[in-house]
Short mmCIF file of C-alpha atoms in Angstrom, two decimals:
data_model
loop_
_atom_site.label_atom_id
_atom_site.label_comp_id
_atom_site.label_asym_id
_atom_site.label_seq_id
_atom_site.Cartn_x
_atom_site.Cartn_y
_atom_site.Cartn_z
CA MET L 1 13.99 -4.31 19.99
CA ASP L 2 11.99 -0.55 19.02
CA ALA L 3 9.73 -1.72 16.36
CA THR L 4 8.61 2.47 16.17
CA ALA L 5 11.88 2.68 14.73
CA LEU L 6 10.34 1.41 11.49
CA PHE L 7 8.26 4.59 11.64
CA LYS L 8 11.70 6.74 10.31
CA PHE L 9 11.96 4.44 7.21
CA SER L 10 10.89 6.51 4.52
CA SER L 11 7.21 5.18 2.34
CA GLY L 12 4.18 6.87 1.04
CA LEU L 13 -0.13 6.57 1.47
CA TYR L 14 -1.08 4.70 -1.52
CA VAL L 15 -4.89 3.77 -2.47
CA VAL L 16 -4.58 0.38 -3.70
CA SER L 17 -8.12 -1.15 -5.82
CA ALA L 18 -9.02 -3.62 -7.92
CA ARG L 19 -12.34 -4.97 -9.23
CA ALA L 20 -13.54 -8.93 -10.19
CA ASP L 21 -15.13 -10.33 -13.11
CA ASP L 22 -18.34 -10.75 -10.26
CA GLY L 23 -18.19 -6.73 -9.86
CA ASP L 24 -16.82 -7.35 -6.80
CA VAL L 25 -14.90 -3.85 -5.62
CA GLY L 26 -12.07 -3.83 -2.89
CA ALA L 27 -9.99 -0.76 -2.63
CA CYS L 28 -7.97 0.35 0.89
CA VAL L 29 -5.34 2.69 2.00
CA ILE L 30 -1.55 0.80 2.18
CA ASN L 31 2.27 2.10 2.94
CA THR L 32 3.59 -0.49 1.25
CA GLY L 33 3.68 0.00 -2.10
CA LEU L 34 7.16 0.26 -4.32
CA GLN L 35 8.79 -0.10 -7.41
CA LEU L 36 10.61 -3.45 -7.89
CA THR L 37 12.35 -2.98 -11.23
CA SER L 38 12.49 -0.67 -14.46
CA LYS L 39 12.53 -3.97 -17.02
CA PRO L 40 9.90 -4.88 -16.97
CA LEU L 41 8.60 -2.30 -14.77
CA GLN L 42 6.91 -3.87 -11.91
CA VAL L 43 5.75 -2.98 -8.71
CA ALA L 44 5.06 -4.61 -4.90
CA VAL L 45 2.05 -3.59 -2.93
CA VAL L 46 1.42 -5.88 0.99
CA VAL L 47 -2.26 -5.72 1.87
CA ASN L 48 -3.50 -7.56 4.61
CA LYS L 49 -5.11 -10.90 4.02
CA GLN L 50 -8.21 -9.82 6.19
CA ASN L 51 -8.99 -7.08 3.84
CA HIS L 52 -11.73 -7.77 1.58
CA THR L 53 -9.29 -5.47 -1.02
CA GLU L 54 -6.79 -8.51 -0.53
CA GLN L 55 -9.50 -11.26 -1.43
CA VAL L 56 -10.77 -8.97 -4.93
CA ILE L 57 -6.90 -8.62 -5.62
CA GLU L 58 -6.46 -11.97 -5.52
CA LYS L 59 -9.72 -13.07 -7.45
CA ALA L 60 -8.84 -10.18 -10.58
CA GLY L 61 -5.73 -10.83 -10.80
CA HIS L 62 -4.72 -6.99 -11.55
CA PHE L 63 -5.08 -3.66 -9.38
CA ALA L 64 -4.75 -0.13 -9.52
CA LEU L 65 -2.20 1.59 -7.54
CA ALA L 66 -2.47 5.50 -6.56
CA PRO L 67 -0.42 7.26 -4.26
CA LEU L 68 -2.37 10.23 -2.08
CA THR L 69 -0.92 13.52 -1.80
CA GLN L 70 -1.17 16.23 1.42
CA THR L 71 -3.74 17.70 0.24
CA ALA L 72 -5.57 13.96 1.56
CA ASP L 73 -7.13 15.33 4.68
CA MET L 74 -7.94 12.71 7.16
CA PRO L 75 -12.06 11.84 6.17
CA PHE L 76 -10.70 11.43 2.82
CA VAL L 77 -7.89 8.70 4.12
CA GLY L 78 -10.50 7.18 6.41
CA ARG L 79 -12.64 6.83 3.72
CA PHE L 80 -10.11 4.52 1.98
CA GLY L 81 -8.24 3.77 5.21
CA PHE L 82 -10.76 2.77 8.07
CA ARG L 83 -14.37 1.53 6.42
CA SER L 84 -14.60 -1.56 4.36
CA SER L 85 -15.84 -2.41 0.60
CA THR L 86 -18.02 -4.93 1.98
CA ASP L 87 -20.63 -2.35 3.32
CA PHE L 88 -19.36 1.05 2.21
CA ASP L 89 -19.06 2.11 -1.57
CA LYS L 90 -15.31 3.80 -1.24
CA PHE L 91 -16.32 5.85 -4.45
CA ALA L 92 -19.33 7.07 -3.98
CA GLY L 93 -19.25 11.22 -4.02
CA ILE L 94 -15.42 11.20 -5.25
CA GLN L 95 -13.86 12.03 -8.60
CA SER L 96 -12.59 8.55 -9.81
CA ASP L 97 -11.81 6.98 -12.84
CA VAL L 98 -11.26 3.37 -14.40
CA THR L 99 -8.35 1.81 -15.84
CA GLY L 100 -8.46 -0.51 -18.97
CA ASN L 101 -8.95 -3.52 -16.47
CA GLY L 102 -11.93 -2.12 -14.91
CA ASP L 103 -10.36 -1.12 -11.63
CA PRO L 104 -11.37 2.28 -9.92
CA TYR L 105 -9.19 4.46 -8.78
CA PRO L 106 -9.52 8.05 -7.07
CA THR L 107 -8.67 10.90 -8.92
CA GLU L 108 -8.68 13.71 -6.52
CA HIS L 109 -5.78 13.67 -3.84
CA VAL L 110 -3.52 11.14 -5.56
CA ALA L 111 -0.60 12.34 -7.73
CA ALA L 112 -0.37 9.52 -10.33
CA MET L 113 -1.82 5.79 -11.06
CA VAL L 114 -0.44 2.70 -12.80
CA SER L 115 -2.34 -0.21 -13.48
CA CYS L 116 -0.89 -3.38 -12.80
CA LYS L 117 -1.62 -7.03 -13.84
CA VAL L 118 -0.19 -9.79 -11.39
CA VAL L 119 2.82 -12.01 -12.13
CA GLN L 120 3.55 -13.02 -8.52
CA SER L 121 2.34 -13.07 -5.25
CA LEU L 122 3.76 -14.35 -1.95
CA ASP L 123 2.11 -15.21 1.76
CA VAL L 124 3.94 -13.40 4.22
CA GLY L 125 2.35 -13.73 7.23
CA THR L 126 -0.78 -11.59 7.90
CA HIS L 127 -0.26 -10.24 4.43
CA MET L 128 0.17 -11.12 1.01
CA LEU L 129 2.17 -9.55 -1.41
CA PHE L 130 1.32 -8.77 -5.02
CA VAL L 131 4.02 -8.27 -7.38
CA GLY L 132 2.50 -6.48 -10.54
CA GLU L 133 3.81 -5.45 -14.28
CA LEU L 134 2.54 -2.15 -15.15
CA ASP L 135 0.41 -1.56 -18.28
CA ASP L 136 -0.21 1.43 -18.00
CA ALA L 137 0.96 4.50 -15.99
CA ARG L 138 -0.48 8.11 -15.37
CA ASN L 139 0.52 11.44 -13.71
CA LEU L 140 -2.75 12.95 -12.24
CA LEU L 141 -1.74 16.11 -9.86
CA ALA L 142 1.30 18.42 -9.04
CA GLU L 143 0.88 18.03 -5.60
CA GLU L 144 3.54 16.67 -2.75
CA PRO L 145 3.26 12.93 -2.30
CA LEU L 146 1.85 12.18 1.28
CA THR L 147 4.73 10.11 3.42
CA TYR L 148 3.65 8.12 6.52
CA ALA L 149 5.76 10.67 8.43
CA TYR L 150 3.48 13.55 7.31
CA TYR L 151 0.53 11.72 7.87
CA HIS L 152 1.65 11.10 11.55
CA ALA L 153 3.56 14.26 12.21
CA ILE L 154 0.70 16.81 10.84
CA LEU L 155 -2.22 14.71 10.04
CA LYS L 156 -2.17 13.05 13.33
CA GLY L 157 -2.65 9.82 11.85
CA LYS L 158 -3.21 6.73 13.48
CA THR L 159 -2.31 2.84 12.26
CA PRO L 160 -4.98 1.00 11.46
CA PRO L 161 -4.60 -3.11 13.13
CA LYS L 162 -4.44 -4.31 9.55
CA ALA L 163 -1.74 -2.12 8.49
CA SER L 164 1.74 -3.88 7.81
CA SER L 165 3.41 -1.41 9.78
CA TYR L 166 0.91 -1.36 13.27
CA ILE L 167 1.87 -1.93 16.22
CA PRO L 168 -0.18 -2.77 19.20
CA GLU L 169 -0.52 -0.09 21.93
CA GLN L 170 0.32 -2.10 24.91
CA ALA L 171 3.50 -3.80 22.74
CA ARG L 172 4.33 -0.04 21.69
CA LYS L 173 4.39 1.03 25.36
CA GLN L 174 7.16 -2.12 26.63
CA GLN L 175 8.88 -0.64 23.47
CA GLU L 176 9.43 2.75 24.66
CA HIS L 177 10.89 1.52 28.27
CA ALA L 178 12.71 -1.69 26.53
CA SER L 179 16.16 -0.36 26.93
CA HIS L 180 15.64 0.68 30.46
CA VAL L 181 14.14 -2.54 31.44
CA GLY L 182 16.15 -5.38 28.82
CA VAL L 183 12.59 -6.00 27.39
CA ILE L 184 13.46 -7.66 23.84
CA LEU L 185 10.04 -7.97 22.29
CA SER L 186 9.15 -10.97 19.52
CA GLY L 187 10.52 -9.75 15.71
CA ARG L 188 10.97 -12.97 14.66
CA ARG L 189 8.04 -13.11 12.46
CA PHE L 190 8.88 -10.17 10.84
CA GLY L 191 12.20 -10.72 9.67
CA SER L 192 11.34 -14.52 8.50
CA ALA L 193 9.01 -13.06 6.54
CA PHE L 194 11.21 -10.33 4.97
CA LEU L 195 14.13 -13.09 4.67
CA GLY L 196 11.32 -14.82 2.56
CA ILE L 197 10.53 -12.16 0.45
CA ALA L 198 14.19 -11.39 -0.56
CA GLN L 199 14.88 -14.99 -1.24
CA ARG L 200 11.84 -15.37 -3.40
CA LEU L 201 12.57 -11.88 -5.48
CA THR L 202 15.83 -11.16 -5.05
CA PRO L 203 16.49 -12.01 -9.03
CA ARG L 204 13.98 -9.20 -9.72
CA VAL L 205 14.64 -6.87 -7.48
CA ALA L 206 18.67 -6.84 -7.88
CA CYS L 207 18.54 -5.35 -11.69
CA HIS L 208 18.75 -1.82 -12.15
CA THR L 209 15.90 0.34 -10.92
CA SER L 210 14.72 3.91 -12.06
CA PRO L 211 11.58 6.37 -11.68
CA LEU L 212 8.84 5.60 -13.31
CA PRO L 213 8.66 7.12 -17.06
CA HIS L 214 6.30 9.86 -16.79
CA LYS L 215 3.12 9.20 -19.29
CA ALA L 216 0.83 12.26 -19.32
CA GLY L 217 -2.92 12.09 -19.35
CA GLY L 218 -5.80 11.66 -16.95
CA GLY L 219 -8.90 10.92 -16.59
#
């Protein structure tokens, strides 16, 4: 199996962030964020359990999600994607705002922001999937969203080990030659995880979905 085929799936890059009642703040870049339903408006995010942000979302019970735009350069992506919130203030020195729930989010290099209350969570192995119901949504910048394909092809970005789409270099090289030598790499964990998600979320996902309604405002 060549798991690099998943790089062809269209997805974006997002900053997910949260602040718990004890003041603990977490923010990181994820590539798994999507709208699930329109009534009620719900989105899902998938965050690595080893990320401090995952722990903060669990404590807080809410989060902010902001899609990055193509104006974001690697230093900006790296600020949120390659450093830990435990030893670095990711919002220091950049433009940001706070949701009604108290979650900070960047206001530069992001197209929009949605604020969510966690209504369901699911352990999918290395990651936690959080389903959030929207309590606010704002359009911010009229820029093209940054896709994962653009990140790899144009920005020449790398996939950090904690990303849900990360493929170890050795495994990637094996996959590139799999068709020649008949090597079958282990993909069972990936498959069972998504089977579990489907079983748990099917009643919600099956309903009609439509683009998020545009809500003017900012700041």
